[in-house]
Amino acid sequence: MKRISIEGQTAVITGAGRGIGRGIAEEFARAGADLALNDYNPIPDDLVEFVKSEGRRVVTIQADVSKTSDCERIIETAVKELGRLDILVNNAGITRDGLLMRMDEAQWDTVLAVNLKSVFACSRAAVKHMVRARKGAIVSISSIVGIIGNAGQCNYAASKAGIIGFSKSLARELGGRNIRVNMVAPGFITSDMTNALDEKTRERVLANVPLGTFGQIADVANAVLWLASPLASYITGAVLQVDGGMAM
Ligand code: NAP
């Protein structure tokens, strides 16, 4: 089977230690990219070994993306260690669910800082290098919840909708510099985040998915890879929904 290639490119992926971020890292390594992998906790050794076994260079950066100085350190370390930066994947994200009337300020602030402020801070740091190189691709992980909303997730939905407004604006700012800015909006993907849902919620969700199943991490990783690759060279400001038709 012919694979998408990003051979020789370098990519930063945030929240790459597990879940979708890890899936993206594995897919990018298979596609030929050298990787700077960030996570709040240490990146697992077996992921580092996998990237190396694909013949790629890898640097790991333990950092909290809710802190602007940490985001800057991620990008600067990546450029220093790998020599350049072609692709940024803003993947790190959390939920702190609750109905609005019971949501405290910390639930709001934490989710907005990890999910949205990080996208601002990492993108701003990355763009400095991409503008100089007159080349780059940013892909941020939004969510269909940012498009259609979800009761109990006002904070999360606001952060994911914020990513869309931010990215479309940045796509307009940077189009003339040969830097593309796109988003992937997953629906319900089998991962630690969705495994935490109770059975009733899972059944309710599936009833609204035309393809009738939860998505797999690889479905999201493939979409991110495609948007980051030269195959999507005329695409910017786009939100690619990977949701089994849920939010059409
Ligand atoms: P996950 O399994 O919970 O993994 C999230 C990753 O982000 C973890 O590796 C986590 O690190 C990392 N992270 C959390 N806070 C961080 C911080 N402050 N600094 C650095 N890294 C941090 O979630 P997932 O399902 O893979 O989700 C990945 C992205 O897809 C998120 O943006 C999420 O909102 C989005 N998404 C997921 C779904 C879905 O159905 N799963 C649907 C739509 C959108 P630790 O392990 O060290 O805590």
Short mmCIF file of C-alpha atoms and ligand atoms in Angstrom, two decimals:
data_model
loop_
_atom_site.label_atom_id
_atom_site.label_comp_id
_atom_site.label_asym_id
_atom_site.label_seq_id
_atom_site.Cartn_x
_atom_site.Cartn_y
_atom_site.Cartn_z
CA MET A 1 0.00 0.00 0.00
CA LYS A 2 1.29 3.48 -0.87
CA ARG A 3 1.91 5.52 2.28
CA ILE A 4 1.77 9.27 2.78
CA SER A 5 5.32 10.58 3.15
CA ILE A 6 6.66 13.43 5.26
CA GLU A 7 10.19 12.06 4.87
CA GLY A 8 12.92 14.34 6.19
CA GLN A 9 10.53 16.74 7.93
CA THR A 10 10.54 17.50 11.64
CA ALA A 11 7.42 17.69 13.79
CA VAL A 12 6.50 18.74 17.31
CA ILE A 13 3.57 16.85 18.84
CA THR A 14 2.11 17.92 22.20
CA GLY A 15 0.46 15.41 24.54
CA ALA A 16 2.20 12.59 22.68
CA GLY A 17 2.62 10.16 25.59
CA ARG A 18 -0.62 8.28 25.08
CA GLY A 19 -3.93 8.22 23.25
CA ILE A 20 -4.37 10.14 20.01
CA GLY A 21 -1.07 12.02 20.43
CA ARG A 22 0.84 8.76 20.65
CA GLY A 23 -1.01 7.46 17.58
CA ILE A 24 -0.01 10.58 15.65
CA ALA A 25 3.62 10.16 16.76
CA GLU A 26 3.70 6.54 15.54
CA GLU A 27 2.07 7.45 12.22
CA PHE A 28 4.47 10.39 11.68
CA ALA A 29 7.48 8.16 12.43
CA ARG A 30 6.26 5.60 9.89
CA ALA A 31 5.82 8.45 7.39
CA GLY A 32 9.46 9.48 7.81
CA ALA A 33 9.48 12.48 10.19
CA ASP A 34 11.95 13.24 12.98
CA LEU A 35 9.99 13.98 16.13
CA ALA A 36 9.97 16.21 19.20
CA LEU A 37 7.48 14.61 21.56
CA ASN A 38 6.00 16.52 24.49
CA ASP A 39 3.94 15.28 27.38
CA TYR A 40 3.10 16.35 30.92
CA ASN A 41 4.52 13.04 32.16
CA PRO A 42 7.65 11.39 30.69
CA ILE A 43 7.23 9.95 27.19
CA PRO A 44 7.18 6.13 27.55
CA ASP A 45 10.43 4.37 26.61
CA ASP A 46 8.66 1.99 24.20
CA LEU A 47 7.40 4.95 22.14
CA VAL A 48 10.92 6.40 21.93
CA GLU A 49 12.22 2.98 20.89
CA PHE A 50 9.50 2.64 18.26
CA VAL A 51 10.38 6.00 16.66
CA LYS A 52 14.07 5.03 16.61
CA SER A 53 13.23 1.62 15.14
CA GLU A 54 11.63 3.46 12.22
CA GLY A 55 15.02 5.13 11.64
CA ARG A 56 13.88 8.53 12.89
CA ARG A 57 15.47 10.91 15.38
CA VAL A 58 13.45 11.67 18.50
CA VAL A 59 13.71 14.20 21.32
CA THR A 60 11.38 14.15 24.33
CA ILE A 61 10.31 17.27 26.21
CA GLN A 62 8.44 16.93 29.48
CA ALA A 63 6.47 20.16 29.87
CA ASP A 64 3.09 21.59 30.86
CA VAL A 65 1.50 23.19 27.80
CA SER A 66 -0.79 25.31 29.95
CA LYS A 67 2.31 27.41 30.71
CA THR A 68 3.49 29.75 27.96
CA SER A 69 7.16 29.46 29.02
CA ASP A 70 6.90 25.65 28.76
CA CYS A 71 5.43 25.93 25.24
CA GLU A 72 8.34 28.15 24.24
CA ARG A 73 10.78 25.64 25.71
CA ILE A 74 9.17 22.82 23.71
CA ILE A 75 9.60 24.65 20.41
CA GLU A 76 13.11 25.97 21.16
CA THR A 77 14.33 22.53 22.27
CA ALA A 78 12.87 20.93 19.14
CA VAL A 79 14.59 23.42 16.84
CA LYS A 80 17.88 23.18 18.74
CA GLU A 81 17.95 19.37 18.77
CA LEU A 82 16.45 18.62 15.36
CA GLY A 83 17.69 21.69 13.46
CA ARG A 84 14.36 22.90 12.06
CA LEU A 85 10.61 22.77 12.50
CA ASP A 86 8.23 21.89 9.67
CA ILE A 87 5.08 20.68 11.46
CA LEU A 88 3.39 21.49 14.76
CA VAL A 89 0.58 19.28 16.03
CA ASN A 90 -1.33 20.86 18.93
CA ASN A 91 -2.86 17.73 20.44
CA ALA A 92 -2.68 17.97 24.26
CA GLY A 93 -6.12 18.33 25.78
CA ILE A 94 -8.13 17.56 28.91
CA THR A 95 -11.74 17.51 30.10
CA ARG A 96 -13.11 18.73 33.45
CA ASP A 97 -16.82 18.12 32.82
CA GLY A 98 -19.79 19.45 34.74
CA LEU A 99 -23.02 21.34 34.21
CA LEU A 100 -22.40 25.09 34.07
CA MET A 101 -24.30 25.83 37.27
CA ARG A 102 -21.93 23.55 39.16
CA MET A 103 -18.76 24.41 37.22
CA ASP A 104 -16.20 26.26 39.29
CA GLU A 105 -13.74 28.79 37.96
CA ALA A 106 -10.80 26.37 38.21
CA GLN A 107 -12.57 23.87 35.93
CA TRP A 108 -12.98 26.64 33.35
CA ASP A 109 -9.48 28.11 33.69
CA THR A 110 -7.65 24.75 33.60
CA VAL A 111 -9.42 23.49 30.49
CA LEU A 112 -9.01 26.79 28.65
CA ALA A 113 -5.32 26.95 29.58
CA VAL A 114 -4.44 23.37 28.57
CA ASN A 115 -6.65 23.17 25.48
CA LEU A 116 -6.60 26.70 24.03
CA LYS A 117 -3.90 28.92 25.51
CA SER A 118 -1.40 26.19 24.66
CA VAL A 119 -2.40 26.40 21.01
CA PHE A 120 -1.73 30.15 21.06
CA ALA A 121 1.61 29.78 22.87
CA CYS A 122 2.99 26.80 20.90
CA SER A 123 1.82 28.23 17.57
CA ARG A 124 3.31 31.66 18.30
CA ALA A 125 6.67 30.13 19.19
CA ALA A 126 6.62 27.80 16.17
CA VAL A 127 5.55 30.41 13.67
CA LYS A 128 8.71 32.48 14.33
CA HIS A 129 10.76 29.63 12.83
CA MET A 130 8.27 28.76 10.09
CA VAL A 131 8.08 32.36 8.84
CA ARG A 132 11.87 32.45 8.58
CA ALA A 133 11.81 29.17 6.60
CA ARG A 134 8.78 30.36 4.56
CA LYS A 135 7.28 26.92 5.08
CA GLY A 136 5.22 25.14 7.69
CA ALA A 137 2.08 23.27 8.66
CA ILE A 138 0.14 23.49 11.91
CA VAL A 139 -2.60 20.99 12.72
CA SER A 140 -4.60 21.44 15.92
CA ILE A 141 -6.96 18.90 17.43
CA SER A 142 -10.36 20.49 17.96
CA SER A 143 -13.52 18.41 18.52
CA ILE A 144 -17.01 18.16 17.09
CA VAL A 145 -18.07 19.33 20.56
CA GLY A 146 -16.57 22.70 19.56
CA ILE A 147 -18.95 22.73 16.56
CA ILE A 148 -22.22 21.33 17.91
CA GLY A 149 -21.76 21.73 21.70
CA ASN A 150 -22.35 19.16 24.43
CA ALA A 151 -24.24 19.47 27.71
CA GLY A 152 -21.80 19.26 30.60
CA GLN A 153 -18.86 20.47 28.54
CA CYS A 154 -19.25 24.28 28.28
CA ASN A 155 -15.57 24.72 29.17
CA TYR A 156 -14.31 22.02 26.78
CA ALA A 157 -16.61 23.14 23.93
CA ALA A 158 -15.47 26.76 24.34
CA SER A 159 -11.82 25.69 24.19
CA LYS A 160 -12.38 23.56 21.09
CA ALA A 161 -14.45 26.24 19.32
CA GLY A 162 -11.72 28.71 20.28
CA ILE A 163 -9.17 26.57 18.45
CA ILE A 164 -11.27 26.89 15.29
CA GLY A 165 -11.52 30.70 15.46
CA PHE A 166 -7.83 30.98 16.32
CA SER A 167 -6.69 28.67 13.54
CA LYS A 168 -8.83 30.24 10.82
CA SER A 169 -7.45 33.67 11.77
CA LEU A 170 -3.88 32.38 11.78
CA ALA A 171 -4.46 30.66 8.41
CA ARG A 172 -5.40 34.08 7.00
CA GLU A 173 -2.35 35.74 8.61
CA LEU A 174 0.14 33.17 7.32
CA GLY A 175 -1.22 32.01 3.96
CA GLY A 176 1.12 34.37 2.10
CA ARG A 177 4.11 32.91 3.95
CA ASN A 178 3.47 29.35 2.76
CA ILE A 179 2.32 28.24 6.22
CA ARG A 180 -0.89 26.21 6.40
CA VAL A 181 -3.06 26.02 9.51
CA ASN A 182 -5.71 23.30 9.75
CA MET A 183 -7.77 21.44 12.31
CA VAL A 184 -9.02 17.92 12.88
CA ALA A 185 -12.29 17.64 14.78
CA PRO A 186 -12.70 14.09 16.09
CA GLY A 187 -16.05 12.71 17.16
CA PHE A 188 -15.97 9.91 19.71
CA ILE A 189 -12.70 8.02 19.45
CA THR A 190 -11.83 4.94 21.49
CA SER A 191 -9.27 6.25 24.00
CA ASP A 192 -8.74 6.79 27.74
CA MET A 193 -10.85 9.96 27.42
CA THR A 194 -13.91 8.11 26.06
CA ASN A 195 -13.33 4.88 28.01
CA ALA A 196 -14.18 6.97 31.07
CA LEU A 197 -17.79 7.41 29.78
CA ASP A 198 -20.57 5.31 31.35
CA GLU A 199 -22.45 2.70 29.30
CA LYS A 200 -25.63 4.82 28.94
CA THR A 201 -23.69 7.75 27.52
CA ARG A 202 -21.82 5.46 25.12
CA GLU A 203 -25.12 4.03 23.81
CA ARG A 204 -26.60 7.53 23.43
CA VAL A 205 -23.57 8.69 21.47
CA LEU A 206 -23.48 5.66 19.16
CA ALA A 207 -27.15 6.12 18.26
CA ASN A 208 -26.11 9.40 16.63
CA VAL A 209 -23.16 8.06 14.63
CA PRO A 210 -24.22 7.12 11.06
CA LEU A 211 -21.21 4.80 10.68
CA GLY A 212 -22.37 3.05 13.89
CA THR A 213 -19.05 2.72 15.73
CA PHE A 214 -16.58 4.77 17.74
CA GLY A 215 -13.58 5.94 15.74
CA GLN A 216 -10.09 4.55 16.24
CA ILE A 217 -6.98 6.51 17.14
CA ALA A 218 -5.54 5.62 13.71
CA ASP A 219 -8.50 7.35 12.01
CA VAL A 220 -7.50 10.64 13.64
CA ALA A 221 -3.76 10.10 13.15
CA ASN A 222 -4.24 9.44 9.42
CA ALA A 223 -6.26 12.66 9.02
CA VAL A 224 -3.60 14.69 10.86
CA LEU A 225 -0.84 13.15 8.75
CA TRP A 226 -2.66 13.90 5.53
CA LEU A 227 -3.33 17.54 6.48
CA ALA A 228 0.32 18.01 7.53
CA SER A 229 1.64 16.39 4.34
CA PRO A 230 2.28 17.89 0.90
CA LEU A 231 -0.86 16.06 -0.33
CA ALA A 232 -2.88 18.82 1.40
CA SER A 233 -0.72 21.67 0.07
CA TYR A 234 -3.73 23.72 -1.16
CA ILE A 235 -5.70 23.31 2.07
CA THR A 236 -5.64 25.87 4.87
CA GLY A 237 -8.17 27.01 7.48
CA ALA A 238 -10.05 23.73 7.14
CA VAL A 239 -11.75 21.70 9.85
CA LEU A 240 -11.64 18.01 8.92
CA GLN A 241 -14.28 16.13 10.91
CA VAL A 242 -13.33 12.55 11.81
CA ASP A 243 -16.62 11.62 13.41
CA GLY A 244 -18.35 8.82 11.49
CA GLY A 245 -20.83 11.39 10.20
CA MET A 246 -22.02 12.41 13.65
CA ALA A 247 -21.97 16.17 13.17
CA MET A 248 -22.85 16.61 9.50
P1 NAP B 1 -5.91 11.37 26.44
O1 NAP B 1 -5.87 9.91 26.15
O2 NAP B 1 -6.45 11.85 27.75
O3 NAP B 1 -4.43 11.96 26.21
C1 NAP B 1 -4.18 13.33 26.38
C2 NAP B 1 -2.69 13.57 26.36
O4 NAP B 1 -2.46 14.97 26.61
C3 NAP B 1 -1.98 12.78 27.46
O5 NAP B 1 -0.78 12.25 26.95
C4 NAP B 1 -1.73 13.86 28.51
O6 NAP B 1 -0.57 13.67 29.28
C5 NAP B 1 -1.51 15.08 27.64
N1 NAP B 1 -1.66 16.29 28.45
C6 NAP B 1 -2.69 16.61 29.26
N2 NAP B 1 -2.45 17.78 29.86
C7 NAP B 1 -1.23 18.20 29.44
C8 NAP B 1 -0.42 19.33 29.72
N3 NAP B 1 -0.82 20.29 30.57
N4 NAP B 1 0.79 19.43 29.13
C9 NAP B 1 1.22 18.48 28.27
N5 NAP B 1 0.50 17.38 27.95
C10 NAP B 1 -0.71 17.24 28.54
O7 NAP B 1 -6.77 12.14 25.34
P2 NAP B 1 -7.01 11.80 23.79
O8 NAP B 1 -8.32 11.16 23.69
O9 NAP B 1 -5.83 11.14 23.22
O10 NAP B 1 -7.17 13.29 23.23
C11 NAP B 1 -6.15 13.93 22.47
C12 NAP B 1 -6.76 15.21 21.88
O11 NAP B 1 -7.88 14.86 21.08
C13 NAP B 1 -7.28 16.19 22.93
O12 NAP B 1 -7.04 17.50 22.51
C14 NAP B 1 -8.76 15.90 22.96
O13 NAP B 1 -9.50 17.00 23.42
C15 NAP B 1 -9.01 15.61 21.50
N6 NAP B 1 -10.24 14.84 21.25
C16 NAP B 1 -10.38 13.55 21.71
C17 NAP B 1 -11.56 12.88 21.44
C18 NAP B 1 -11.77 11.46 21.86
O14 NAP B 1 -12.85 10.92 21.61
N7 NAP B 1 -10.83 10.82 22.52
C19 NAP B 1 -12.57 13.49 20.70
C20 NAP B 1 -12.40 14.79 20.27
C21 NAP B 1 -11.22 15.45 20.53
P3 NAP B 1 -0.51 12.79 30.63
O15 NAP B 1 -0.80 11.40 30.24
O16 NAP B 1 0.93 13.01 31.04
O17 NAP B 1 -1.51 13.39 31.56
#
